[in-house]
Short mmCIF file of C-alpha atoms in Angstrom, two decimals:
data_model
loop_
_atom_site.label_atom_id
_atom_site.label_comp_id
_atom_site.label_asym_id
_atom_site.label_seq_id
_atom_site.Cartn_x
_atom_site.Cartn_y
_atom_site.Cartn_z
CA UNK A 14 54.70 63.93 14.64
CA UNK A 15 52.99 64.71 17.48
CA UNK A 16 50.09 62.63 18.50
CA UNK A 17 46.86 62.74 20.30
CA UNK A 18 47.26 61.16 23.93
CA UNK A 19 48.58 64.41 24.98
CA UNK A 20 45.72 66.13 24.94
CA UNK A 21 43.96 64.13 27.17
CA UNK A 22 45.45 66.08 30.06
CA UNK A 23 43.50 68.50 29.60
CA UNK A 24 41.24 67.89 32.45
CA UNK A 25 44.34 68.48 34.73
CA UNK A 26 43.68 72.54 34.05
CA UNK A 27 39.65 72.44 33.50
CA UNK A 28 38.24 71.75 36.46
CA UNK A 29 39.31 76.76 39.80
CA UNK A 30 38.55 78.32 42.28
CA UNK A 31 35.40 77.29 43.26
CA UNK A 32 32.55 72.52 42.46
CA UNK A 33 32.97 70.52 39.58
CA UNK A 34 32.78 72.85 36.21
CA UNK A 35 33.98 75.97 38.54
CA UNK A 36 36.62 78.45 37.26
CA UNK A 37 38.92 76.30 36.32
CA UNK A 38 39.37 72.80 37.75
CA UNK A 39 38.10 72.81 41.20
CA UNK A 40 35.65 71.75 43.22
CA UNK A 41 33.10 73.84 44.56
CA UNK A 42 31.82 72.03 47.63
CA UNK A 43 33.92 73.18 50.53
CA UNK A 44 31.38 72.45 52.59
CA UNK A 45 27.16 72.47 52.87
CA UNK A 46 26.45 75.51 54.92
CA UNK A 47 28.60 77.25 52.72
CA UNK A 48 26.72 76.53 49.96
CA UNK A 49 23.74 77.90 51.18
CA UNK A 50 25.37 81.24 50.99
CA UNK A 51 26.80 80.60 47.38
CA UNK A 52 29.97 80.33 49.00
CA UNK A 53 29.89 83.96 50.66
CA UNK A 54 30.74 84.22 54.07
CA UNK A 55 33.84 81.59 54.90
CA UNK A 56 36.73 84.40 54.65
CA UNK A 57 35.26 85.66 57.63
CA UNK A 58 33.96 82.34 59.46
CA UNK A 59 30.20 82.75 58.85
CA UNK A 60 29.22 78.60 58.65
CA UNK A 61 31.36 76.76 61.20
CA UNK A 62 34.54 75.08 61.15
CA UNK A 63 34.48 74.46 57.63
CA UNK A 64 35.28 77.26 56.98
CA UNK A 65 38.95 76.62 57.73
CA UNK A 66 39.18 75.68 53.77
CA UNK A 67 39.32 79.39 52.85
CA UNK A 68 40.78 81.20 56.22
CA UNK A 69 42.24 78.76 58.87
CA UNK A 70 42.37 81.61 61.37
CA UNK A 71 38.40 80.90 61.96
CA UNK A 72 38.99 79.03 64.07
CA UNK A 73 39.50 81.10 67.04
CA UNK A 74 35.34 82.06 66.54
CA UNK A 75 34.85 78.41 67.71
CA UNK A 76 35.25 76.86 70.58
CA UNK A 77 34.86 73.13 72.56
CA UNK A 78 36.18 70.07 70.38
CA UNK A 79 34.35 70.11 66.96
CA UNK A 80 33.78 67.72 64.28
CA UNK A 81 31.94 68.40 60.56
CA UNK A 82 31.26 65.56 58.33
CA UNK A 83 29.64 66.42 54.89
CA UNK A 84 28.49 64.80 51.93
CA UNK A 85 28.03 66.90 48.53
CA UNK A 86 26.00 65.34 45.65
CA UNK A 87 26.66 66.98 42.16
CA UNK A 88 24.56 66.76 39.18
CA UNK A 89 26.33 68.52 36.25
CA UNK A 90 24.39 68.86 32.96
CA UNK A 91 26.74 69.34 30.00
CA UNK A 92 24.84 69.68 26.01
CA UNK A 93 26.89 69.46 22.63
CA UNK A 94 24.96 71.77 20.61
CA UNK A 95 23.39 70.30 17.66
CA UNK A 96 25.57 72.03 14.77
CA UNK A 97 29.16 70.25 15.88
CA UNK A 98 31.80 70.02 12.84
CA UNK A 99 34.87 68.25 13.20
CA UNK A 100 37.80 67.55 10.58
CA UNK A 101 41.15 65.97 10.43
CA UNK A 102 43.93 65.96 8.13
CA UNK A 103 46.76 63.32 10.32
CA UNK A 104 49.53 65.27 9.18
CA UNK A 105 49.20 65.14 5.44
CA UNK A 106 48.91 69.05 5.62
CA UNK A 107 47.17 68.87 1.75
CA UNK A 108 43.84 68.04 2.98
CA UNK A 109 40.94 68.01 5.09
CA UNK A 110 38.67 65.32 5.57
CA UNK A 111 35.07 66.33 7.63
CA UNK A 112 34.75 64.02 10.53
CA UNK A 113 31.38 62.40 11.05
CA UNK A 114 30.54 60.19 14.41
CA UNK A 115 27.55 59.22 16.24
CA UNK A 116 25.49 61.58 18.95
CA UNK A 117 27.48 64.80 17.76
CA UNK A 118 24.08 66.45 18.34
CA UNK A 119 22.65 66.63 22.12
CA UNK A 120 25.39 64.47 23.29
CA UNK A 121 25.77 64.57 26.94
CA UNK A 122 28.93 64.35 28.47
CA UNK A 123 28.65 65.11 32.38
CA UNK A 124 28.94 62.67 35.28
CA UNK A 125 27.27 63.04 38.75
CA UNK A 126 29.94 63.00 41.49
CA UNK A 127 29.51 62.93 45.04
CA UNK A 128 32.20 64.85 47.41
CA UNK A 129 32.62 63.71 50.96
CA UNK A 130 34.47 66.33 53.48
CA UNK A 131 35.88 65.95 57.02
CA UNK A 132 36.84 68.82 59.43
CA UNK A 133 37.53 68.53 63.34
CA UNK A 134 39.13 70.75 65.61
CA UNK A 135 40.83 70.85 69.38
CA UNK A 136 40.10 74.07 71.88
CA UNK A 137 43.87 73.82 73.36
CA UNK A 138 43.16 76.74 75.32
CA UNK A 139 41.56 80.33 74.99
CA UNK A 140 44.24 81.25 72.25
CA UNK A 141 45.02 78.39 70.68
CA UNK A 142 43.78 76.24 68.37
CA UNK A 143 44.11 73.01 66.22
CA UNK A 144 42.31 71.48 62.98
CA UNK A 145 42.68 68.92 60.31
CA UNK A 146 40.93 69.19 57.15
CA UNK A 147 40.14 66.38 54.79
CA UNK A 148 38.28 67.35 51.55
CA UNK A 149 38.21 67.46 47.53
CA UNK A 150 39.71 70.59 46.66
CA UNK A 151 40.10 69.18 42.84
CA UNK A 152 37.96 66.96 40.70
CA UNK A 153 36.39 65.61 37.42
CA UNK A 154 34.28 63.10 35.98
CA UNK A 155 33.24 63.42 32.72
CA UNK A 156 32.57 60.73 29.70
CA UNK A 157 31.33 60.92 25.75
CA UNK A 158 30.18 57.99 23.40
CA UNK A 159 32.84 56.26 21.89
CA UNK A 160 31.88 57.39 18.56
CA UNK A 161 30.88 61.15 19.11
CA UNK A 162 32.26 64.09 16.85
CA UNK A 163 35.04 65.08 19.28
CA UNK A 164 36.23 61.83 20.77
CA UNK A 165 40.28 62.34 19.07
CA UNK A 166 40.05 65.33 21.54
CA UNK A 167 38.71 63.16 24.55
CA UNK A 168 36.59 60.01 25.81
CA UNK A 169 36.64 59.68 29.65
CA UNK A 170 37.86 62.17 32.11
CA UNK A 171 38.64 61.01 36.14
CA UNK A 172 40.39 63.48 38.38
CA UNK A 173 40.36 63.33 41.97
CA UNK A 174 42.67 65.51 44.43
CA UNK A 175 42.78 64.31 48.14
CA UNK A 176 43.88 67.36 50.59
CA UNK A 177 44.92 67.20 53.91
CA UNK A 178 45.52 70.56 55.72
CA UNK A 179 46.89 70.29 59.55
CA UNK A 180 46.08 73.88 61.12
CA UNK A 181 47.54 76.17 64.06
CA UNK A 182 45.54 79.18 64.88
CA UNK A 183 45.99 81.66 67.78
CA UNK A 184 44.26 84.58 68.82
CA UNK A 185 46.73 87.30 69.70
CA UNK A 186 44.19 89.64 71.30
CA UNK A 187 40.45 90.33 71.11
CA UNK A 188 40.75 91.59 68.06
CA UNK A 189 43.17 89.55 65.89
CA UNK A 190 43.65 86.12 65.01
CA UNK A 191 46.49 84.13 62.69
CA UNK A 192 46.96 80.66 61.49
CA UNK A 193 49.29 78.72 58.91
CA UNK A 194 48.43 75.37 57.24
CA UNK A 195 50.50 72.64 55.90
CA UNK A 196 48.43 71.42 52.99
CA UNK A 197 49.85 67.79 51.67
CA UNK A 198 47.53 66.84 48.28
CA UNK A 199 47.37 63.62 46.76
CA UNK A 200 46.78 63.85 43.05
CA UNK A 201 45.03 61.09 40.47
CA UNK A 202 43.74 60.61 37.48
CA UNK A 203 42.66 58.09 34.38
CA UNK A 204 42.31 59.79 31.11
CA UNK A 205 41.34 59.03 27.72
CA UNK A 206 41.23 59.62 24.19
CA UNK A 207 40.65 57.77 20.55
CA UNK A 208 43.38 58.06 17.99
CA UNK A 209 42.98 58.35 14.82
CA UNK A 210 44.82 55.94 12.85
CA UNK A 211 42.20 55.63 9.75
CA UNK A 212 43.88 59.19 8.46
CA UNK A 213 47.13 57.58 8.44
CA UNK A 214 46.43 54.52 7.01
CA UNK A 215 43.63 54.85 4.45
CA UNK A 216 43.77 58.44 4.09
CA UNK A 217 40.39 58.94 5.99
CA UNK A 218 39.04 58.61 9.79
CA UNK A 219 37.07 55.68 10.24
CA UNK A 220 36.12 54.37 13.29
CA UNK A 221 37.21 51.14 12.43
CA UNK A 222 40.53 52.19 12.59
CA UNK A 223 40.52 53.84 15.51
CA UNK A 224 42.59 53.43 18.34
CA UNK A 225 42.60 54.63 21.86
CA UNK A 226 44.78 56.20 24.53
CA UNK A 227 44.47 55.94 28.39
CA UNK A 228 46.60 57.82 30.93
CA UNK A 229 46.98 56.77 34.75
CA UNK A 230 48.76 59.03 37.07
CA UNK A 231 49.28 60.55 40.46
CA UNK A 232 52.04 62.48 42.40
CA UNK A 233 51.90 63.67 46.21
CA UNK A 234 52.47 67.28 46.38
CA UNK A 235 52.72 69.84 49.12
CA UNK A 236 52.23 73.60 50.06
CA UNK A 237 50.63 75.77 52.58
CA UNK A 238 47.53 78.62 53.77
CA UNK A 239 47.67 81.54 55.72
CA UNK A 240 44.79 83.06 57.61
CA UNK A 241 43.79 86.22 59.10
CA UNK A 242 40.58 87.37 61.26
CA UNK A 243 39.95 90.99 62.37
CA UNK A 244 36.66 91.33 64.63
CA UNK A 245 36.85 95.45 65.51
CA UNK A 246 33.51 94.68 67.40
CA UNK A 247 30.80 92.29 68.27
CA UNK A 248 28.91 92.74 64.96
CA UNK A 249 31.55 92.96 62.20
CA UNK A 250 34.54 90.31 60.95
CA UNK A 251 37.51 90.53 57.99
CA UNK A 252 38.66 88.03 56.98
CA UNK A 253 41.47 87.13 54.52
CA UNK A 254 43.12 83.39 53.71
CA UNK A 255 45.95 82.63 50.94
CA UNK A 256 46.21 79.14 49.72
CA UNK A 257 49.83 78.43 48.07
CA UNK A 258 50.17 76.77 44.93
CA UNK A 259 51.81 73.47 44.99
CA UNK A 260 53.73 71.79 42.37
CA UNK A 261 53.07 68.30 41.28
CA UNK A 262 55.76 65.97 38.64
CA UNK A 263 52.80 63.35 38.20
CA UNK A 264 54.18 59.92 36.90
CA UNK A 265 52.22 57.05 35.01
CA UNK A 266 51.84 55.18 32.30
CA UNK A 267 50.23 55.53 28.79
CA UNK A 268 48.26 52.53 27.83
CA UNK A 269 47.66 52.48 24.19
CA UNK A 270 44.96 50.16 22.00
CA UNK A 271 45.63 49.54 18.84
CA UNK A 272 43.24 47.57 16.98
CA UNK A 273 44.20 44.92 14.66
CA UNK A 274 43.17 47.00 11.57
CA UNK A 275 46.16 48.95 12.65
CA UNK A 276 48.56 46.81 13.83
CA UNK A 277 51.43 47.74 11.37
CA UNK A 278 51.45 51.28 13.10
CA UNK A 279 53.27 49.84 15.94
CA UNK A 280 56.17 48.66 13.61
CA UNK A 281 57.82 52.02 13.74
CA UNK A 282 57.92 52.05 17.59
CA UNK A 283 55.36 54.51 18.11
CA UNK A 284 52.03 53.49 20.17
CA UNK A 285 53.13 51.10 22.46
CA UNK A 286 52.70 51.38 26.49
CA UNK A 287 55.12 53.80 28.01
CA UNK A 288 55.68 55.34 31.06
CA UNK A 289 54.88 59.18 31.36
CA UNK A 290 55.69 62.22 33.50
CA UNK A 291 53.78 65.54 33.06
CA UNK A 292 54.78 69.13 35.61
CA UNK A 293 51.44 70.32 37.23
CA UNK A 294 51.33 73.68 39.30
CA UNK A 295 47.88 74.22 40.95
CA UNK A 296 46.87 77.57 41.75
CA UNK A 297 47.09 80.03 44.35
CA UNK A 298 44.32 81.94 45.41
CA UNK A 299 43.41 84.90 47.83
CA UNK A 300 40.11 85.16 49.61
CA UNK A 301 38.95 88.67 51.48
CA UNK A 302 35.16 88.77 52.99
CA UNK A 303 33.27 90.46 55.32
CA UNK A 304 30.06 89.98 57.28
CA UNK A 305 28.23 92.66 59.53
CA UNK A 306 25.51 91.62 61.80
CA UNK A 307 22.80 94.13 60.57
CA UNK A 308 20.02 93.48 63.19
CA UNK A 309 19.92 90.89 66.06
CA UNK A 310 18.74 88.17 63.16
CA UNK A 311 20.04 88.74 60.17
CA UNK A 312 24.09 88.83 58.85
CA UNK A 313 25.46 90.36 55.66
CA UNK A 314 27.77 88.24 53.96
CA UNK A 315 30.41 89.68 51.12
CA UNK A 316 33.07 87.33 49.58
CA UNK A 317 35.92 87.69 46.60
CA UNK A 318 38.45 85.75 45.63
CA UNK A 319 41.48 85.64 42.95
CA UNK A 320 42.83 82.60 41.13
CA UNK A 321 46.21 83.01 39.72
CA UNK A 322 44.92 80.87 36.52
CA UNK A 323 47.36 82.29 34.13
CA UNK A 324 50.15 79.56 35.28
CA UNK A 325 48.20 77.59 33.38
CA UNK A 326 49.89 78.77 30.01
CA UNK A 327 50.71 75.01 28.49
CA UNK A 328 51.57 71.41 29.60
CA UNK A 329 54.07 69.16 28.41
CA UNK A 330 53.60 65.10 28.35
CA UNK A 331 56.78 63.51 28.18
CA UNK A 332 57.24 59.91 27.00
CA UNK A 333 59.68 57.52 28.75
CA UNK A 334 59.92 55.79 25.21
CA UNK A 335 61.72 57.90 22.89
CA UNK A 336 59.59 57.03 19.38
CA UNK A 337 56.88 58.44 21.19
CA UNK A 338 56.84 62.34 20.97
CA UNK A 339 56.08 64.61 23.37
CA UNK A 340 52.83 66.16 23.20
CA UNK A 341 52.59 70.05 24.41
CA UNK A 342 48.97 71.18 24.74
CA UNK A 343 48.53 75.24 24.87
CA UNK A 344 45.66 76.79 27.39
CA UNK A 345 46.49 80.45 27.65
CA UNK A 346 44.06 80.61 30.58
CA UNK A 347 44.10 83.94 32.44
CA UNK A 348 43.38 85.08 36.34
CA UNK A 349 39.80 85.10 37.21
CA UNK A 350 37.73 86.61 39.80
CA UNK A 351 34.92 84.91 42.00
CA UNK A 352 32.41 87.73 43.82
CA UNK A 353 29.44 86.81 46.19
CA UNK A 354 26.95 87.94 48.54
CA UNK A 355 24.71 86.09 50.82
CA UNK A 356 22.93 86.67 53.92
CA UNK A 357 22.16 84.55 57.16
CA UNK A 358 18.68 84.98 59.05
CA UNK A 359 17.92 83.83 62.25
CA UNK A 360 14.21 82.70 62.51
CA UNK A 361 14.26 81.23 65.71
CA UNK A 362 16.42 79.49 68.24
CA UNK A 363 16.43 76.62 66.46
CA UNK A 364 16.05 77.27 62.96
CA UNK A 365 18.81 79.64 60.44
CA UNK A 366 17.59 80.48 57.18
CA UNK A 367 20.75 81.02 54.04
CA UNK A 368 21.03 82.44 50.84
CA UNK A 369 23.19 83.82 48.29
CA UNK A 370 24.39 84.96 44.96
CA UNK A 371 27.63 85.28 43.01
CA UNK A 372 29.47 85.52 39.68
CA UNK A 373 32.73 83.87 38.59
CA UNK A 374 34.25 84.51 35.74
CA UNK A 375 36.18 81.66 33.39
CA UNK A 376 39.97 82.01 33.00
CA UNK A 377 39.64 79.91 29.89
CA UNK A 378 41.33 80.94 26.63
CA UNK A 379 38.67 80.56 24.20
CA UNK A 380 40.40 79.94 21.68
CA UNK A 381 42.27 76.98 22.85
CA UNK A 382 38.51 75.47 25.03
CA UNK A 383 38.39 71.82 25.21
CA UNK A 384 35.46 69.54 25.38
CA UNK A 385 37.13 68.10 28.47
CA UNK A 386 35.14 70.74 30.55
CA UNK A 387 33.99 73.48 28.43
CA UNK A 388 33.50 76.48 30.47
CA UNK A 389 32.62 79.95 30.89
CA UNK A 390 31.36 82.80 33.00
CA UNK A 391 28.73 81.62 35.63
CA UNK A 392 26.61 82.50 38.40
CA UNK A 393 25.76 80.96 41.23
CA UNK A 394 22.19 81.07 43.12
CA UNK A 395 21.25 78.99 46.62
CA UNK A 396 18.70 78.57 49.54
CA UNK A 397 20.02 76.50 52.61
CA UNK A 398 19.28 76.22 56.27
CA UNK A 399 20.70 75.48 59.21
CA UNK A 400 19.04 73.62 62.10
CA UNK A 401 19.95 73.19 65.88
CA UNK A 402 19.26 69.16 67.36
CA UNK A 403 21.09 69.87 70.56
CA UNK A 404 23.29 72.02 72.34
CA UNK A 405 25.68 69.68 70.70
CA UNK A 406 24.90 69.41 67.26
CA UNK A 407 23.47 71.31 64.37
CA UNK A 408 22.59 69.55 60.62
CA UNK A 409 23.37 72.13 57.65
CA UNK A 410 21.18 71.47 53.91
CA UNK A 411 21.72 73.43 51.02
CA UNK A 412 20.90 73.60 47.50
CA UNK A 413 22.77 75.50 44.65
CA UNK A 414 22.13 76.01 41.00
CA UNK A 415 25.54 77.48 38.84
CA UNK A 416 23.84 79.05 35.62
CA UNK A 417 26.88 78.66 32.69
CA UNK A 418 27.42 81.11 29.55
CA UNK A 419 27.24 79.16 26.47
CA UNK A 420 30.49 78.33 25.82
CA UNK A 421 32.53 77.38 22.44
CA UNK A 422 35.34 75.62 21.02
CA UNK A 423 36.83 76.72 17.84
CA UNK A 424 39.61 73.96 17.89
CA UNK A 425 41.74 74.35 14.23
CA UNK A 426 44.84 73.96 12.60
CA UNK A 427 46.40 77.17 13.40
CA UNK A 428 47.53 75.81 16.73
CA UNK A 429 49.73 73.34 15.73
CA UNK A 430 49.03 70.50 18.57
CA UNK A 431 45.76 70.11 16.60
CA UNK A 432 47.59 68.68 13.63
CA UNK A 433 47.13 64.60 14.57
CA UNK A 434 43.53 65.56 16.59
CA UNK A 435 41.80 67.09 14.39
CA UNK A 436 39.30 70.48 15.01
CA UNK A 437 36.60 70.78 16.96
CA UNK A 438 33.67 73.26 16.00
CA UNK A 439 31.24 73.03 18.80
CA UNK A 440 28.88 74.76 20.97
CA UNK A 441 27.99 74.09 24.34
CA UNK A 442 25.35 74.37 27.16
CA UNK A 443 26.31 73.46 30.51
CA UNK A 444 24.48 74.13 34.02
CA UNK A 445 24.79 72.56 37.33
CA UNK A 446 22.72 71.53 40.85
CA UNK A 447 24.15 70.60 43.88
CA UNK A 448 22.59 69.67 47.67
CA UNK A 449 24.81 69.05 50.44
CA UNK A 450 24.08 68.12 53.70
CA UNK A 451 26.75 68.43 57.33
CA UNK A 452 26.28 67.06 60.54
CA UNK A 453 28.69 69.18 63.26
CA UNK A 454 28.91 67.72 66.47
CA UNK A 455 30.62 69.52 69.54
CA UNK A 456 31.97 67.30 72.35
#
C-alpha cells in the first residue's frame, strides 16, 4: 500500500524559472532593479551587477569594485475556491466516502517570504573580471488549517535553496565578452501532510483519527552557467546565459504522528520514523535578451527564457525502513517559456525611471496540480526606479504585481498514487506583489 507522506514532496517541483509561485518552483527575485523591468533586461546587463544571475559575462559592462545587497519582500495571495470536494476510499477500492473539513471554502494558504541577495565583484584589470553571487534561486512557504478539505494532500510547505555562484568573465575584444560559473546550491526543506488513518480503521476519515507526516531534508549539490555579451555598438547589447541543472540525492528523515486513536497501526511496522532519500534534478534554463538605446534617455529592453521543466516527469521517496513503501508521485510537467519587455528612462542625472511587462507560461500537468502551489499561466506588470546618492552609490525600488490564471486540481483515482490520499476537486485563485529594494556601492 502506498501511503500519503510521499506526496508531500511535491513542493520540491512547484515552486521555475522565475519569485515564489513562478513557473515552476523558483524564485523570482533575482534582484530589485530587475524587477522594475519585470525581469527584462538582465541577459544583456541592463540593472547592474545583479545581473550576473542570468548572464555572468555582464560583468565586463562594469567596472571599479562593486557590491549589491538586496532585500525582496513577497506577499503571495493564494484562494481555495468555495466549491472544493474531496473523497477517499484508503484502499478498500469498493467505496468512496466524501471528505468534509473545516475552511474548504476561502481558505488561504500563502505565506509572505522575504528574499535577501548578495552580489560583489573585483575589476582585475580591463579584461578581466571576478564575482560571487549569493541569492535564493529556489523557495516556498506555504501552510493550510489543519482541518481543511485537502490537508491528506498537504499541511505546511518550507523550501529554501541557498546558491553560491563564483564567476570569471573576460572581455576578448570590444565587442565580445565570456564567463563560466561554478554554482554550489544548498538545498532544504520541512514538509508536511495528515494521514488518514480513520479510512482504515473505522471505515471513514475522521479527523480524530488522523495522523500526520513531516519530512526534513537537504543535500549540497553542484553545477555551472555560461555567459555571453555581444555589444556591435555603443547603443545595442545580446546577451545570452545557460544555467546547468544540478542533481541533488536529498537525505532525511520522516517523522510520523500517530495519535493514540491509532496506535495499533504501528503494529504492522508501518508509520514509524525512518530515514528517507528522494533524487532531485533542478532545471536548466537558457536566457537570450536584447536592449537598444533608442534616444539619449530611454532603453528598450526584450527578454526570453526556456525552462527544461519536463525532467520533472515523477519523484520517488524511498524509505530506509522496509514496511514502509515507497511513494512515487507523477507531475508530467512540460518546458515553459518566460517572455518580457521593459524599458529604462532617464529623467535626469540623478533619477532612472523602470517598467515592464511579461508572460510566463506554467509547465504544470493539470491533471496531476497539487495544492502545494497551484499554478498556471501568469503575467507580470512593474514600476521601479533607480536613484543616484553619489558617484558611489545608487538605491534601486521596485514594485511588481504577477496576475495568475485560475488554476485547478482534478486529483482522482485514476492515478493510482491517489489511492491512500484521497481526490482533490478544487479551484483556485492566486496573485502576487512584491517590492524590493538594493543598495550598490562602488569602492
Amino acid at each position: 500500500m502506498k501511503n500519503s507522506s510521499g506526496l508531500i514532496f511535491i513542493p520540491f517541483l512547484v515552486l521555475g524559472s522565475h519569485a515564489v509561485f513562478a513557473g515552476g518552483y523558483a524564485t523570482d527575485v533575482p534582484s530589485a532593479a530587475a524587477m522594475g523591468n519585470s525581469y527584462s533586461g538582465q541577459a544583456s546587463g541592463m540593472h547592474n551587477i545583479s545581473d550576473m544571475f542570468v548572464n555572468p559575462a555582464i560583468l565586463m559592462s562594469y567596472s571599479r569594485n562593486q557590491i549589491n545587497i538586496d532585500g525582496n519582500y513577497i506577499a503571495p495571495d493564494l484562494v481555495i475556491g468555495p466549491n472544493a470536494t474531496a473523497r477517499t476510499s484508503a484502499g478498500l477500492g469498493n467505496q468512496n466516502i466524501d471528505l468534509e473539513g473545516d475552511g474548504s471554502e476561502g481558505t488561504h494558504g500563502d505565506k509572505n517570504a522575504f528574499v535577501p541577495m548578495l552580489y560583489g565583484m573585483l575589476d582585475i584589470n580591463p579584461n578581466l573580471r571576478v564575482g560571487m553571487g549569493i541569492n535564493v534561486p529556489f523557495g516556498l512557504s506555504t501552510s493550510y488549517p489543519e482541518q481543511w478539505i485537502g490537508r491528506y494532500k498537504a499541511l505546511d510547505s518550507e523550501i529554501q535553496a541557498i546558491n553560491l555562484s563564483p564567476t570569471i568573465a573576460y572581455k576578448f575584444n570590444q565587442d565580445i565578452a565570456f564567463a563560466a560559473s561554478l554554482q554550489v546550491q544548498y538545498l532544504e526543506s520541512n514538509l508536511s501532510t495528515a494521514i488518514d488513518f480513520g479510512s482504515l480503521l473505522i471505515g471513514s476519515p475522521n479527523y480524530a483519527f488522523d495522523g500526520k507526516s513531516e519530512i526534513t531534508a537537504d543535500d549540497w549539490g553542484y553545477g555551472f552557467k555560461l555567459g555571453v555579451l555581444f555589444t556591435p555598438n555603443q547603443f545595442t547589447k545580446f546577451g545570452i546565459g545557460y544555467r546547468s541543472k544540478i542533481d541533488h540525492t536529498l537525505s532525511g528523515e520522516n517523522d510520523f504522528t500517530v495519535p493514540a486513536s491509532a496506535a495499533v497501526i504501528t503494529s504492522t511496522g508501518q508509520f514509524v520514523d525512518t530515514d528517507i532519500t528522494a533524487d532531485l534534478i533542478t532545471p536548466e534554463t537558457l536566457n537570450f535578451g536584447i536592449s537598444h538605446q533608442l534616444t539619449t534617455n530611454l532603453n528598450i529592453l526584450m527578454d526570453a527564457a526556456w525552462t527544461h521543466w519536463s525532467r520533472m516527469d515523477t519523484l520517488t521517496i524511498e524509505h530506509e525502513n522496509p514496511l514502509q513503501a515507497d511513494a512515487v508521485t507523477n507531475f508530467k510537467w512540460n518546458n515553459s517559456w518566460f517572455w518580457g519587455v521593459g524599458a529604462n528612462y532617464k529623467y535626469n542625472d540623478t533619477w532612472l525611471l523602470r517598467t515592464g511587462f511579461a508572460y510566463e507560461q506554467s509547465p504544470v500537468n493539470s491533471t496531476y496540480l497539487s495544492p502545494r502551489v497551484p499554478l498556471n499561466d501568469k503575467y507580470f506588470a512593474s514600476l521601479g526606479f533607480n536613484y543616484l546618492l553619489s558617484s558611489c552609490a545608487q538605491i534601486d525600488v521596485s514594485y511588481i504585481h504577477e496576475f495568475f490564471k485560475d488554476a485547478h486540481s482534478d486529483l482522482n483515482f485514476d492515478d493510482p498514487n491517489n489511492t491512500f490520499s484521497g481526490s482533490l476537486n478544487a479551484d483556485y485563485e492566486v496573485g502576487l506583489d512584491a517590492i524590493a529594494a538594493s543598495l550598490s556601492y562602488q569602492f
